[in-house]
Amino acid sequence: MTFTCYEALRLLVADFDVLGNMLAVEISKHDVACMYSTYKTTPSGACTGACIGSQCRGMPDGTRSRIIVEWDMDPFSLEVAYSQVSVFQSCLKDSFNDWTNMHVAQGFSWRPGSVSFRTLDVNGPASVVVEKGPTLDVSPSAIRAIQVPFHVPAGVDVEIGTLAGTVVVELEPGDYTVLFEHGRCHDSRMWCKFRFVPGTTAPRVVRRDEELSPGEDLLMDAQPAAP
């Protein structure tokens, strides 16, 4: 996006503020990033717009500015069942996947529209965070991290959950990479983070613990679990 002055950028940011989203703004000169900041938006838009506007003040007209909007859902809890947590298109008749020994070893079971990730515990509560962001950076506290491609058709919601219950996530249609991060809280309870990054990348076990032993070629051909 190109703006003729900092006021235009401030007003655009204010429009986003009512969503309560996280905003990342990159200001570039000659296609080289010279300022990158993130701001927690506010209902009024005044604080965020003023902060970004101040940083843009004095920049020449036509300076190229790129805005990345990230939303963060409120954290929620899921009851893990059968060592898995899943992401799937709501339109699927049979949402969850079967697991072979190879799936267990690599830590996930994937087919188009549905992916299940192996959890640290067989069952128990897990704190869940869902994000949409521009990068595939992994948290230092994650014990496991796996990324897989995921497609969201137009008019179809996405659900995240287990056999004990799911939560609906609304996403713009398109191709994403889902980054699944998994670890433990200070009290040993499990936590899971799902980040939807626009664009498709190859499946990869980014970080593994001693329970995982993925092969050189990952298995991307799961079957639906029997109802």
PDB file of C-alpha atoms in Angstrom:
ATOM      1  CA  MET A   1       0.000   0.000   0.000  1.00  0.00           C
ATOM      2  CA  THR A   2       1.316   3.454  -0.854  1.00  0.00           C
ATOM      3  CA  PHE A   3       0.315   6.542   1.108  1.00  0.00           C
ATOM      4  CA  THR A   4       0.817  10.179   0.232  1.00  0.00           C
ATOM      5  CA  CYS A   5       1.293  11.264   3.836  1.00  0.00           C
ATOM      6  CA  TYR A   6       1.341   9.948   7.373  1.00  0.00           C
ATOM      7  CA  GLU A   7      -2.260  11.084   7.960  1.00  0.00           C
ATOM      8  CA  ALA A   8      -3.544   8.623   5.366  1.00  0.00           C
ATOM      9  CA  LEU A   9      -1.724   5.795   7.079  1.00  0.00           C
ATOM     10  CA  ARG A  10      -3.036   6.919  10.482  1.00  0.00           C
ATOM     11  CA  LEU A  11      -6.623   6.885   9.241  1.00  0.00           C
ATOM     12  CA  LEU A  12      -6.249   3.450   7.681  1.00  0.00           C
ATOM     13  CA  VAL A  13      -4.856   2.082  10.916  1.00  0.00           C
ATOM     14  CA  ALA A  14      -7.795   3.553  12.821  1.00  0.00           C
ATOM     15  CA  ASP A  15     -10.156   1.587  10.586  1.00  0.00           C
ATOM     16  CA  PHE A  16      -8.460  -1.630  11.622  1.00  0.00           C
ATOM     17  CA  ASP A  17      -8.443  -0.718  15.296  1.00  0.00           C
ATOM     18  CA  VAL A  18     -12.114  -1.442  15.826  1.00  0.00           C
ATOM     19  CA  LEU A  19     -11.367  -5.109  15.164  1.00  0.00           C
ATOM     20  CA  GLY A  20      -9.107  -5.288  18.180  1.00  0.00           C
ATOM     21  CA  ASN A  21      -6.357  -6.832  16.089  1.00  0.00           C
ATOM     22  CA  MET A  22      -2.592  -6.836  16.276  1.00  0.00           C
ATOM     23  CA  LEU A  23      -1.065  -4.606  13.629  1.00  0.00           C
ATOM     24  CA  ALA A  24       2.365  -4.895  12.068  1.00  0.00           C
ATOM     25  CA  VAL A  25       3.566  -2.011   9.915  1.00  0.00           C
ATOM     26  CA  GLU A  26       6.604  -2.081   7.672  1.00  0.00           C
ATOM     27  CA  ILE A  27       7.812   1.172   6.132  1.00  0.00           C
ATOM     28  CA  SER A  28      10.127   0.785   3.142  1.00  0.00           C
ATOM     29  CA  LYS A  29      12.247   3.107   1.046  1.00  0.00           C
ATOM     30  CA  HIS A  30      13.177   1.789  -2.370  1.00  0.00           C
ATOM     31  CA  ASP A  31      11.789  -1.630  -1.373  1.00  0.00           C
ATOM     32  CA  VAL A  32      14.178  -1.878   1.583  1.00  0.00           C
ATOM     33  CA  ALA A  33      12.519  -2.114   4.993  1.00  0.00           C
ATOM     34  CA  CYS A  34      13.622   0.694   7.276  1.00  0.00           C
ATOM     35  CA  MET A  35      11.030   0.469  10.059  1.00  0.00           C
ATOM     36  CA  TYR A  36       9.011  -2.463  11.334  1.00  0.00           C
ATOM     37  CA  SER A  37       6.853  -2.263  14.423  1.00  0.00           C
ATOM     38  CA  THR A  38       3.888  -4.037  15.948  1.00  0.00           C
ATOM     39  CA  TYR A  39       1.066  -2.336  17.795  1.00  0.00           C
ATOM     40  CA  LYS A  40      -1.825  -3.637  19.840  1.00  0.00           C
ATOM     41  CA  THR A  41      -4.839  -1.879  18.472  1.00  0.00           C
ATOM     42  CA  THR A  42      -7.283   0.021  20.646  1.00  0.00           C
ATOM     43  CA  PRO A  43     -11.040   0.550  20.240  1.00  0.00           C
ATOM     44  CA  SER A  44     -10.651   4.254  19.537  1.00  0.00           C
ATOM     45  CA  GLY A  45      -7.713   3.906  17.179  1.00  0.00           C
ATOM     46  CA  ALA A  46      -6.171   7.065  18.576  1.00  0.00           C
ATOM     47  CA  CYS A  47      -3.148   5.545  20.246  1.00  0.00           C
ATOM     48  CA  THR A  48      -2.102   3.191  17.468  1.00  0.00           C
ATOM     49  CA  GLY A  49      -2.746   5.676  14.693  1.00  0.00           C
ATOM     50  CA  ALA A  50      -0.858   8.419  16.497  1.00  0.00           C
ATOM     51  CA  CYS A  51       2.143   6.182  17.196  1.00  0.00           C
ATOM     52  CA  ILE A  52       2.470   5.015  13.602  1.00  0.00           C
ATOM     53  CA  GLY A  53       1.643   8.431  12.247  1.00  0.00           C
ATOM     54  CA  SER A  54       4.429   9.990  14.311  1.00  0.00           C
ATOM     55  CA  GLN A  55       6.959   7.500  12.981  1.00  0.00           C
ATOM     56  CA  CYS A  56       5.844   8.254   9.416  1.00  0.00           C
ATOM     57  CA  ARG A  57       5.873  12.022   9.815  1.00  0.00           C
ATOM     58  CA  GLY A  58       8.286  13.708   7.469  1.00  0.00           C
ATOM     59  CA  MET A  59       8.589  10.765   5.098  1.00  0.00           C
ATOM     60  CA  PRO A  60       8.294  11.851   1.453  1.00  0.00           C
ATOM     61  CA  ASP A  61       5.020  11.423  -0.407  1.00  0.00           C
ATOM     62  CA  GLY A  62       4.805   8.067  -2.145  1.00  0.00           C
ATOM     63  CA  THR A  63       6.931   6.219   0.407  1.00  0.00           C
ATOM     64  CA  ARG A  64       5.950   2.573   0.196  1.00  0.00           C
ATOM     65  CA  SER A  65       4.223   1.229   3.289  1.00  0.00           C
ATOM     66  CA  ARG A  66       3.120  -2.348   3.898  1.00  0.00           C
ATOM     67  CA  ILE A  67       0.574  -3.215   6.580  1.00  0.00           C
ATOM     68  CA  ILE A  68       0.248  -6.730   7.927  1.00  0.00           C
ATOM     69  CA  VAL A  69      -2.840  -7.310  10.014  1.00  0.00           C
ATOM     70  CA  GLU A  70      -2.744 -10.146  12.516  1.00  0.00           C
ATOM     71  CA  TRP A  71      -5.679 -11.199  14.660  1.00  0.00           C
ATOM     72  CA  ASP A  72      -5.418 -13.079  17.911  1.00  0.00           C
ATOM     73  CA  MET A  73      -8.366 -15.039  19.280  1.00  0.00           C
ATOM     74  CA  ASP A  74      -8.795 -15.230  22.994  1.00  0.00           C
ATOM     75  CA  PRO A  75      -7.067 -18.352  24.379  1.00  0.00           C
ATOM     76  CA  PHE A  76      -9.373 -21.265  25.062  1.00  0.00           C
ATOM     77  CA  SER A  77      -9.131 -24.735  26.574  1.00  0.00           C
ATOM     78  CA  LEU A  78      -9.608 -28.111  24.962  1.00  0.00           C
ATOM     79  CA  GLU A  79      -9.796 -31.563  26.502  1.00  0.00           C
ATOM     80  CA  VAL A  80      -7.296 -33.703  24.621  1.00  0.00           C
ATOM     81  CA  ALA A  81      -8.481 -37.223  23.804  1.00  0.00           C
ATOM     82  CA  TYR A  82      -6.559 -40.094  22.216  1.00  0.00           C
ATOM     83  CA  SER A  83      -3.276 -38.144  22.011  1.00  0.00           C
ATOM     84  CA  GLN A  84      -4.390 -35.735  19.311  1.00  0.00           C
ATOM     85  CA  VAL A  85      -5.692 -32.299  18.469  1.00  0.00           C
ATOM     86  CA  SER A  86      -7.015 -31.538  14.997  1.00  0.00           C
ATOM     87  CA  VAL A  87      -7.628 -28.790  12.438  1.00  0.00           C
ATOM     88  CA  PHE A  88     -10.181 -29.438   9.721  1.00  0.00           C
ATOM     89  CA  GLN A  89     -12.640 -27.920   7.290  1.00  0.00           C
ATOM     90  CA  SER A  90     -16.115 -27.840   8.820  1.00  0.00           C
ATOM     91  CA  CYS A  91     -17.627 -29.236   5.624  1.00  0.00           C
ATOM     92  CA  LEU A  92     -15.910 -32.626   5.986  1.00  0.00           C
ATOM     93  CA  LYS A  93     -18.224 -35.500   6.825  1.00  0.00           C
ATOM     94  CA  ASP A  94     -15.502 -37.504   8.595  1.00  0.00           C
ATOM     95  CA  SER A  95     -13.329 -34.846  10.204  1.00  0.00           C
ATOM     96  CA  PHE A  96     -10.686 -36.796  12.096  1.00  0.00           C
ATOM     97  CA  ASN A  97      -7.918 -38.983  10.689  1.00  0.00           C
ATOM     98  CA  ASP A  98      -6.686 -42.516  11.151  1.00  0.00           C
ATOM     99  CA  TRP A  99      -3.123 -43.018  12.344  1.00  0.00           C
ATOM    100  CA  THR A 100      -0.553 -45.509  11.097  1.00  0.00           C
ATOM    101  CA  ASN A 101       2.746 -46.227  12.856  1.00  0.00           C
ATOM    102  CA  MET A 102       4.441 -43.818  10.463  1.00  0.00           C
ATOM    103  CA  HIS A 103       1.976 -41.072  11.332  1.00  0.00           C
ATOM    104  CA  VAL A 104       2.636 -41.610  15.037  1.00  0.00           C
ATOM    105  CA  ALA A 105       6.390 -41.456  14.467  1.00  0.00           C
ATOM    106  CA  GLN A 106       6.252 -38.188  12.510  1.00  0.00           C
ATOM    107  CA  GLY A 107       3.774 -36.599  14.922  1.00  0.00           C
ATOM    108  CA  PHE A 108       0.891 -35.787  12.593  1.00  0.00           C
ATOM    109  CA  SER A 109      -1.683 -37.333  10.284  1.00  0.00           C
ATOM    110  CA  TRP A 110      -2.587 -35.228   7.211  1.00  0.00           C
ATOM    111  CA  ARG A 111      -4.981 -35.332   4.295  1.00  0.00           C
ATOM    112  CA  PRO A 112      -6.489 -32.463   2.286  1.00  0.00           C
ATOM    113  CA  GLY A 113      -8.744 -30.439   4.574  1.00  0.00           C
ATOM    114  CA  SER A 114      -7.800 -32.212   7.812  1.00  0.00           C
ATOM    115  CA  VAL A 115      -4.700 -32.591   9.961  1.00  0.00           C
ATOM    116  CA  SER A 116      -4.298 -34.137  13.406  1.00  0.00           C
ATOM    117  CA  PHE A 117      -1.260 -33.479  15.577  1.00  0.00           C
ATOM    118  CA  ARG A 118       0.090 -35.848  18.208  1.00  0.00           C
ATOM    119  CA  THR A 119       0.033 -34.408  21.715  1.00  0.00           C
ATOM    120  CA  LEU A 120       2.447 -34.904  24.583  1.00  0.00           C
ATOM    121  CA  ASP A 121      -0.197 -36.576  26.772  1.00  0.00           C
ATOM    122  CA  VAL A 122      -2.859 -39.107  25.865  1.00  0.00           C
ATOM    123  CA  ASN A 123      -5.548 -36.977  27.455  1.00  0.00           C
ATOM    124  CA  GLY A 124      -5.977 -33.957  29.672  1.00  0.00           C
ATOM    125  CA  PRO A 125      -6.595 -30.216  29.376  1.00  0.00           C
ATOM    126  CA  ALA A 126      -4.666 -28.042  26.950  1.00  0.00           C
ATOM    127  CA  SER A 127      -4.545 -24.266  26.657  1.00  0.00           C
ATOM    128  CA  VAL A 128      -4.932 -23.252  22.995  1.00  0.00           C
ATOM    129  CA  VAL A 129      -3.934 -20.077  21.152  1.00  0.00           C
ATOM    130  CA  VAL A 130      -4.818 -19.371  17.516  1.00  0.00           C
ATOM    131  CA  GLU A 131      -2.978 -16.732  15.508  1.00  0.00           C
ATOM    132  CA  LYS A 132      -2.719 -15.475  11.968  1.00  0.00           C
ATOM    133  CA  GLY A 133       0.671 -14.053  11.132  1.00  0.00           C
ATOM    134  CA  PRO A 134       3.329 -13.475   8.487  1.00  0.00           C
ATOM    135  CA  THR A 135       6.128 -15.695   9.802  1.00  0.00           C
ATOM    136  CA  LEU A 136       6.843 -19.288  10.765  1.00  0.00           C
ATOM    137  CA  ASP A 137       9.075 -18.422  13.725  1.00  0.00           C
ATOM    138  CA  VAL A 138       8.938 -21.046  16.482  1.00  0.00           C
ATOM    139  CA  SER A 139       8.707 -20.151  20.164  1.00  0.00           C
ATOM    140  CA  PRO A 140      11.789 -21.143  22.197  1.00  0.00           C
ATOM    141  CA  SER A 141       9.501 -22.829  24.726  1.00  0.00           C
ATOM    142  CA  ALA A 142       7.911 -25.168  22.172  1.00  0.00           C
ATOM    143  CA  ILE A 143       8.797 -28.832  22.601  1.00  0.00           C
ATOM    144  CA  ARG A 144       7.327 -29.778  19.238  1.00  0.00           C
ATOM    145  CA  ALA A 145       6.702 -27.722  16.105  1.00  0.00           C
ATOM    146  CA  ILE A 146       5.248 -28.987  12.836  1.00  0.00           C
ATOM    147  CA  GLN A 147       4.176 -27.090   9.739  1.00  0.00           C
ATOM    148  CA  VAL A 148       1.800 -28.381   7.062  1.00  0.00           C
ATOM    149  CA  PRO A 149      -0.154 -26.902   4.135  1.00  0.00           C
ATOM    150  CA  PHE A 150      -3.846 -26.210   4.634  1.00  0.00           C
ATOM    151  CA  HIS A 151      -6.499 -24.940   2.224  1.00  0.00           C
ATOM    152  CA  VAL A 152      -9.580 -22.953   3.263  1.00  0.00           C
ATOM    153  CA  PRO A 153     -12.348 -22.990   0.623  1.00  0.00           C
ATOM    154  CA  ALA A 154     -14.655 -20.017   0.216  1.00  0.00           C
ATOM    155  CA  GLY A 155     -17.641 -20.120   2.551  1.00  0.00           C
ATOM    156  CA  VAL A 156     -16.170 -22.850   4.763  1.00  0.00           C
ATOM    157  CA  ASP A 157     -15.212 -22.443   8.419  1.00  0.00           C
ATOM    158  CA  VAL A 158     -12.275 -24.152  10.076  1.00  0.00           C
ATOM    159  CA  GLU A 159     -12.578 -26.085  13.324  1.00  0.00           C
ATOM    160  CA  ILE A 160      -9.863 -26.782  15.882  1.00  0.00           C
ATOM    161  CA  GLY A 161     -10.436 -29.385  18.529  1.00  0.00           C
ATOM    162  CA  THR A 162     -10.555 -32.954  19.697  1.00  0.00           C
ATOM    163  CA  LEU A 163     -13.096 -35.729  19.927  1.00  0.00           C
ATOM    164  CA  ALA A 164     -14.282 -34.015  23.119  1.00  0.00           C
ATOM    165  CA  GLY A 165     -15.172 -30.722  21.421  1.00  0.00           C
ATOM    166  CA  THR A 166     -14.155 -28.156  18.801  1.00  0.00           C
ATOM    167  CA  VAL A 167     -13.953 -24.384  18.317  1.00  0.00           C
ATOM    168  CA  VAL A 168     -14.819 -22.652  15.026  1.00  0.00           C
ATOM    169  CA  VAL A 169     -12.213 -20.339  13.487  1.00  0.00           C
ATOM    170  CA  GLU A 170     -13.142 -17.956  10.677  1.00  0.00           C
ATOM    171  CA  LEU A 171     -10.456 -17.470   8.044  1.00  0.00           C
ATOM    172  CA  GLU A 172     -10.334 -15.792   4.674  1.00  0.00           C
ATOM    173  CA  PRO A 173     -10.379 -18.386   1.876  1.00  0.00           C
ATOM    174  CA  GLY A 174      -6.997 -19.337   0.475  1.00  0.00           C
ATOM    175  CA  ASP A 175      -3.906 -21.419   1.004  1.00  0.00           C
ATOM    176  CA  TYR A 176      -2.127 -21.368   4.349  1.00  0.00           C
ATOM    177  CA  THR A 177       0.685 -23.015   6.206  1.00  0.00           C
ATOM    178  CA  VAL A 178      -0.425 -24.174   9.652  1.00  0.00           C
ATOM    179  CA  LEU A 179       2.365 -24.014  12.217  1.00  0.00           C
ATOM    180  CA  PHE A 180       1.552 -26.191  15.215  1.00  0.00           C
ATOM    181  CA  GLU A 181       3.602 -25.482  18.344  1.00  0.00           C
ATOM    182  CA  HIS A 182       3.227 -27.624  21.429  1.00  0.00           C
ATOM    183  CA  GLY A 183       4.675 -27.536  24.928  1.00  0.00           C
ATOM    184  CA  ARG A 184       3.949 -27.475  28.644  1.00  0.00           C
ATOM    185  CA  CYS A 185       2.948 -24.725  31.023  1.00  0.00           C
ATOM    186  CA  HIS A 186       4.739 -24.217  34.343  1.00  0.00           C
ATOM    187  CA  ASP A 187       2.206 -26.488  36.017  1.00  0.00           C
ATOM    188  CA  SER A 188       2.868 -29.247  33.417  1.00  0.00           C
ATOM    189  CA  ARG A 189      -0.440 -28.708  31.608  1.00  0.00           C
ATOM    190  CA  MET A 190      -0.192 -28.836  27.837  1.00  0.00           C
ATOM    191  CA  TRP A 191      -0.396 -25.801  25.578  1.00  0.00           C
ATOM    192  CA  CYS A 192      -0.920 -25.644  21.807  1.00  0.00           C
ATOM    193  CA  LYS A 193      -0.480 -22.766  19.416  1.00  0.00           C
ATOM    194  CA  PHE A 194      -1.812 -22.749  15.857  1.00  0.00           C
ATOM    195  CA  ARG A 195      -0.536 -20.062  13.519  1.00  0.00           C
ATOM    196  CA  PHE A 196      -2.083 -19.675  10.072  1.00  0.00           C
ATOM    197  CA  VAL A 197       0.465 -18.127   7.715  1.00  0.00           C
ATOM    198  CA  PRO A 198      -0.767 -17.147   4.239  1.00  0.00           C
ATOM    199  CA  GLY A 199       0.915 -19.148   1.490  1.00  0.00           C
ATOM    200  CA  THR A 200       1.876 -22.789   1.144  1.00  0.00           C
ATOM    201  CA  THR A 201       5.151 -24.350   2.206  1.00  0.00           C
ATOM    202  CA  ALA A 202       6.376 -27.942   2.275  1.00  0.00           C
ATOM    203  CA  PRO A 203       5.440 -30.061   5.314  1.00  0.00           C
ATOM    204  CA  ARG A 204       8.172 -30.154   7.901  1.00  0.00           C
ATOM    205  CA  VAL A 205       8.835 -31.326  11.439  1.00  0.00           C
ATOM    206  CA  VAL A 206      10.524 -28.143  12.607  1.00  0.00           C
ATOM    207  CA  ARG A 207      11.244 -29.230  16.168  1.00  0.00           C
ATOM    208  CA  ARG A 208      10.917 -32.681  17.722  1.00  0.00           C
ATOM    209  CA  ASP A 209      11.361 -34.343  21.085  1.00  0.00           C
ATOM    210  CA  GLU A 210      12.499 -37.872  21.831  1.00  0.00           C
ATOM    211  CA  GLU A 211       8.996 -39.266  21.212  1.00  0.00           C
ATOM    212  CA  LEU A 212       9.086 -38.352  17.523  1.00  0.00           C
ATOM    213  CA  SER A 213      11.186 -40.055  14.861  1.00  0.00           C
ATOM    214  CA  PRO A 214      10.047 -38.762  11.445  1.00  0.00           C
ATOM    215  CA  GLY A 215      11.363 -40.421   8.322  1.00  0.00           C
ATOM    216  CA  GLU A 216      13.148 -38.625   5.531  1.00  0.00           C
ATOM    217  CA  ASP A 217       9.891 -38.556   3.547  1.00  0.00           C
ATOM    218  CA  LEU A 218       6.809 -37.478   5.481  1.00  0.00           C
ATOM    219  CA  LEU A 219       3.570 -39.386   4.927  1.00  0.00           C
ATOM    220  CA  MET A 220       0.913 -37.054   3.521  1.00  0.00           C
ATOM    221  CA  ASP A 221      -1.847 -39.565   2.833  1.00  0.00           C
ATOM    222  CA  ALA A 222      -4.096 -40.220   5.814  1.00  0.00           C
ATOM    223  CA  GLN A 223      -7.461 -41.917   5.724  1.00  0.00           C
ATOM    224  CA  PRO A 224     -10.572 -40.636   7.500  1.00  0.00           C
ATOM    225  CA  ALA A 225     -11.129 -42.194  10.894  1.00  0.00           C
ATOM    226  CA  ALA A 226     -14.061 -44.556  11.061  1.00  0.00           C
ATOM    227  CA  PRO A 227     -17.099 -42.885  12.670  1.00  0.00           C
TER     228      PRO A 227
END
